[in-house]
Coordinates of C-alpha atoms and ligand atoms in Angstrom, one line a residue:
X942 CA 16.8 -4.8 -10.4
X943 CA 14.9 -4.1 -7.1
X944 CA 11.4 -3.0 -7.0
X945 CA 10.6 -0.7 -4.4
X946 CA 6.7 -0.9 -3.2
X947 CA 5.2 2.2 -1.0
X948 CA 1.9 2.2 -0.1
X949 CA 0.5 5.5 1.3
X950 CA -2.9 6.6 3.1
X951 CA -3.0 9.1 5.9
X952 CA -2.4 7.4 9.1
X953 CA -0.7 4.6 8.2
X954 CA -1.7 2.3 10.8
X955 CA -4.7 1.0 8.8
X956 CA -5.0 0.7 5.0
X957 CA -1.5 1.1 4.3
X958 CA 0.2 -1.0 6.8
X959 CA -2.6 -4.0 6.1
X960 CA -1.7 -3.6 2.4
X961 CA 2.3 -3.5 2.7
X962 CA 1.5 -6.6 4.5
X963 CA -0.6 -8.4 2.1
X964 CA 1.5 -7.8 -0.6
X965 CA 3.9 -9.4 1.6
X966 CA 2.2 -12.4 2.1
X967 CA 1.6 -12.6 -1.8
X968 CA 4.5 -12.1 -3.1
X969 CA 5.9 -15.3 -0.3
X970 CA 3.0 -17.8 -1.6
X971 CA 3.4 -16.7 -5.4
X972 CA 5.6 -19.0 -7.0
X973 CA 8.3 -16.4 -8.1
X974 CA 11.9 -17.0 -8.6
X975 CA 13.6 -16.9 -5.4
X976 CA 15.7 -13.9 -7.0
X977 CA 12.6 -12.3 -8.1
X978 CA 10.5 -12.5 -4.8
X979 CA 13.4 -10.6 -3.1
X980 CA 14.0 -7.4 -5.4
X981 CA 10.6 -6.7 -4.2
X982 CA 10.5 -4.8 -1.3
X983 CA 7.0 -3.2 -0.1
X984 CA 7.2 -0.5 2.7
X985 CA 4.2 2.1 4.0
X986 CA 3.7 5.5 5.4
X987 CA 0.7 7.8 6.2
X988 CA 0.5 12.1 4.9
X989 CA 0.1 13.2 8.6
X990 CA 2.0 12.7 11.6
X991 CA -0.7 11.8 13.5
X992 CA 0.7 8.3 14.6
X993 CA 4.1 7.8 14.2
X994 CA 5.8 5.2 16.1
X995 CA 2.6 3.6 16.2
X996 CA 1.3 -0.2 15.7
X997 CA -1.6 -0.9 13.1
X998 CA -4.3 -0.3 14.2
X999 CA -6.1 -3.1 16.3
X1000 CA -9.2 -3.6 14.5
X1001 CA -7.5 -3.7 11.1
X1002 CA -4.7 -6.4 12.7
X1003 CA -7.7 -8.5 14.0
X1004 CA -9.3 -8.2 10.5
X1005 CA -6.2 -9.3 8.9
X1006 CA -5.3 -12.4 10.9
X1007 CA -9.0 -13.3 11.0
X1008 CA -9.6 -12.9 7.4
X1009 CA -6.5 -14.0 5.8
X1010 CA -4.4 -15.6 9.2
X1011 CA -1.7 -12.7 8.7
X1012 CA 0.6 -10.7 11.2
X1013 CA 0.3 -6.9 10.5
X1014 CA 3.6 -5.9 11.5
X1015 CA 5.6 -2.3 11.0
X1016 CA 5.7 1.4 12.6
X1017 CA 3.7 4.5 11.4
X1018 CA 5.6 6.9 9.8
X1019 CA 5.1 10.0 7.9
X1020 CA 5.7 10.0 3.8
X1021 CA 8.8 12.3 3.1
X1022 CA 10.3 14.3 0.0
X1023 CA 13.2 11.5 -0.2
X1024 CA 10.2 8.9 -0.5
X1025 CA 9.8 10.1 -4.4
X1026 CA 13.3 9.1 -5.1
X1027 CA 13.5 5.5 -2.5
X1028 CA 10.4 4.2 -4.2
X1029 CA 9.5 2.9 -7.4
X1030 CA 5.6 2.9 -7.5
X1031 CA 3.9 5.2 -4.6
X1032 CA 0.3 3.9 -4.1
X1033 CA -2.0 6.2 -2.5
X1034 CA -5.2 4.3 -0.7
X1035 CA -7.9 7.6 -2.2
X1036 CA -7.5 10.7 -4.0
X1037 CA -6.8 12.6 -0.7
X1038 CA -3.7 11.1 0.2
X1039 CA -3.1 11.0 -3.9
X1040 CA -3.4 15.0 -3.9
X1041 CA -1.6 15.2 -0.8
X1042 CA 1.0 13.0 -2.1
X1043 CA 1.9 15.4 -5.0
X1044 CA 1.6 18.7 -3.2
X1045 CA 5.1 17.1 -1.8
X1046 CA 6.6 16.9 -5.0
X1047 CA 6.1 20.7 -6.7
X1048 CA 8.4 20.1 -9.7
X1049 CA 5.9 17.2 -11.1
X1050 CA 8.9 14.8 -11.8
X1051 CA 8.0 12.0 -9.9
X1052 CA 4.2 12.1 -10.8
X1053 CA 4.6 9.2 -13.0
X1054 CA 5.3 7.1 -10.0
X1055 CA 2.0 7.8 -8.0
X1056 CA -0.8 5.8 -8.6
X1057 CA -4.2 5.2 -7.1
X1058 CA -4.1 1.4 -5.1
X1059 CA -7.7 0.7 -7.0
X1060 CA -6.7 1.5 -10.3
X1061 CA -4.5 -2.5 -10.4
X1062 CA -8.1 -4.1 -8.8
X1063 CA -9.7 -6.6 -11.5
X1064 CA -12.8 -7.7 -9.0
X1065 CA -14.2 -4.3 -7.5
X1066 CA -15.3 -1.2 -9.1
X1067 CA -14.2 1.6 -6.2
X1068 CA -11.9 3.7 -6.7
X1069 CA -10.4 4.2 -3.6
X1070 CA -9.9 2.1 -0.6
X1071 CA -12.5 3.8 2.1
X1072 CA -10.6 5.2 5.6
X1073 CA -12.7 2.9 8.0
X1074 CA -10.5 4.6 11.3
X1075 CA -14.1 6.1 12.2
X1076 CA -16.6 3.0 11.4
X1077 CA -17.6 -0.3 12.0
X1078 CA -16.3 -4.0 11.6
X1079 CA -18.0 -3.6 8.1
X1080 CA -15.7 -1.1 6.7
X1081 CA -12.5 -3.1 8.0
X1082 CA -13.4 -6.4 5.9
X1083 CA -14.2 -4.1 3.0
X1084 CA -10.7 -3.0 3.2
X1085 CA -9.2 -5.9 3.3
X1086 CA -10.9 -7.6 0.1
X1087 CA -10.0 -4.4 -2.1
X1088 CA -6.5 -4.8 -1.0
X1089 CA -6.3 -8.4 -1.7
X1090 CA -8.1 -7.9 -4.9
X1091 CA -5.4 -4.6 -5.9
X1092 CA -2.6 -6.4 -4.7
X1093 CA -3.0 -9.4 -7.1
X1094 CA -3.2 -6.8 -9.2
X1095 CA -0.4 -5.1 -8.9
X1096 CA 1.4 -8.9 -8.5
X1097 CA 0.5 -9.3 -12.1
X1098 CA 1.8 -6.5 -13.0
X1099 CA 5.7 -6.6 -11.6
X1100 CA 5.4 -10.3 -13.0
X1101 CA 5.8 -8.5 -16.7
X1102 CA 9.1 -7.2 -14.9
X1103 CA 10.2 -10.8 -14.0
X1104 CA 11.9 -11.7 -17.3
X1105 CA 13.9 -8.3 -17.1
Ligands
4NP2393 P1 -5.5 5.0 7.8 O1 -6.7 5.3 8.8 O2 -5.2 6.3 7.0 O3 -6.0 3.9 6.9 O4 -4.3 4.6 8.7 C1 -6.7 6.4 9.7 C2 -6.0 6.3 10.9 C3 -6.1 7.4 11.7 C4 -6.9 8.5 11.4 C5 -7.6 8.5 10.2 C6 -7.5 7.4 9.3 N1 -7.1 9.6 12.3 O5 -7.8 10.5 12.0 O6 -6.4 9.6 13.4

């Protein structure tokens, strides 16, 4: 079975794309079956438009590859209707990209599927990952130990799947 990952905020070229990409790097260093670590496939996308075709952002690359020596690699593009039925588990980064997420999907089927990136954290008690496009080196790191911290998170969690 294959596990498909999207992570979701609204420009995608800063919290989303840093946590398709950690997720990434944790699912290579977790000591998975090799058949396991590839039905998982992690992907990103922002609500708006405002950046597609674009990079991450450079701040939250810098972050990334300072903090934890990863690449942030990928294209910004926008979430779409067909996203509800590509992807197993949607995560949204906070509850605007959650709301925006569902006002997609008017029939309510696929709600089951969306999820809130903080609610699989273990270590910190927000409950959303802050946007930090319009702040300081501060909110960058901040981002990035959530996401580690939700990622592991959500790691244990497709491990219960691993036996299936
Ligand atoms: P992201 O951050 O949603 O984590 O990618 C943002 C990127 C761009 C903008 C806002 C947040 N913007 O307003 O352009």
């Amino acid at each position: 079975m294959t596990y498909k990952l999207l992570f979701v905020c609204l420009g995608n070229i800063c919290r989303s794309p840093a946590a398709e990409n950690i997720m990434e790097h944790l699912i290579e260093q977790a000591e998975l079956s090799d058949r396991f670590a590839k039905s998982i496939v992690c992907d990103s996308a922002g609500t708006s438009s405002y950046h597609i075709g674009s990079s991450p952002d450079r701040r939250m690359s810098a972050t990334a590859a300072r903090k934890l020596g990863i690449k942030l690699h990928g294209r910004a593009r926008q979430f779409q209707k067909s996203d509800f039925q590509d992807f197993d588990l949607i995560l949204a980064m906070d509850q605007d990209n959650y709301q925006d997420i569902l006002l997609i999907d008017p029939t309510g089927q696929d709600q089951k599927k969306v999820r809130l990136m903080c609610d699989f954290c273990s270590k910190h008690t927000l409950k959303e990952v802050p946007d930090p496009y319009y702040g300081g080196s501060e909110g960058f790191n901040q981002v990035i130990d959530l996401l580690v911290d939700a990622c592991e998170g959500l790691l244990t969690y497709l491990r219960s799947f691993e036996e299936c």
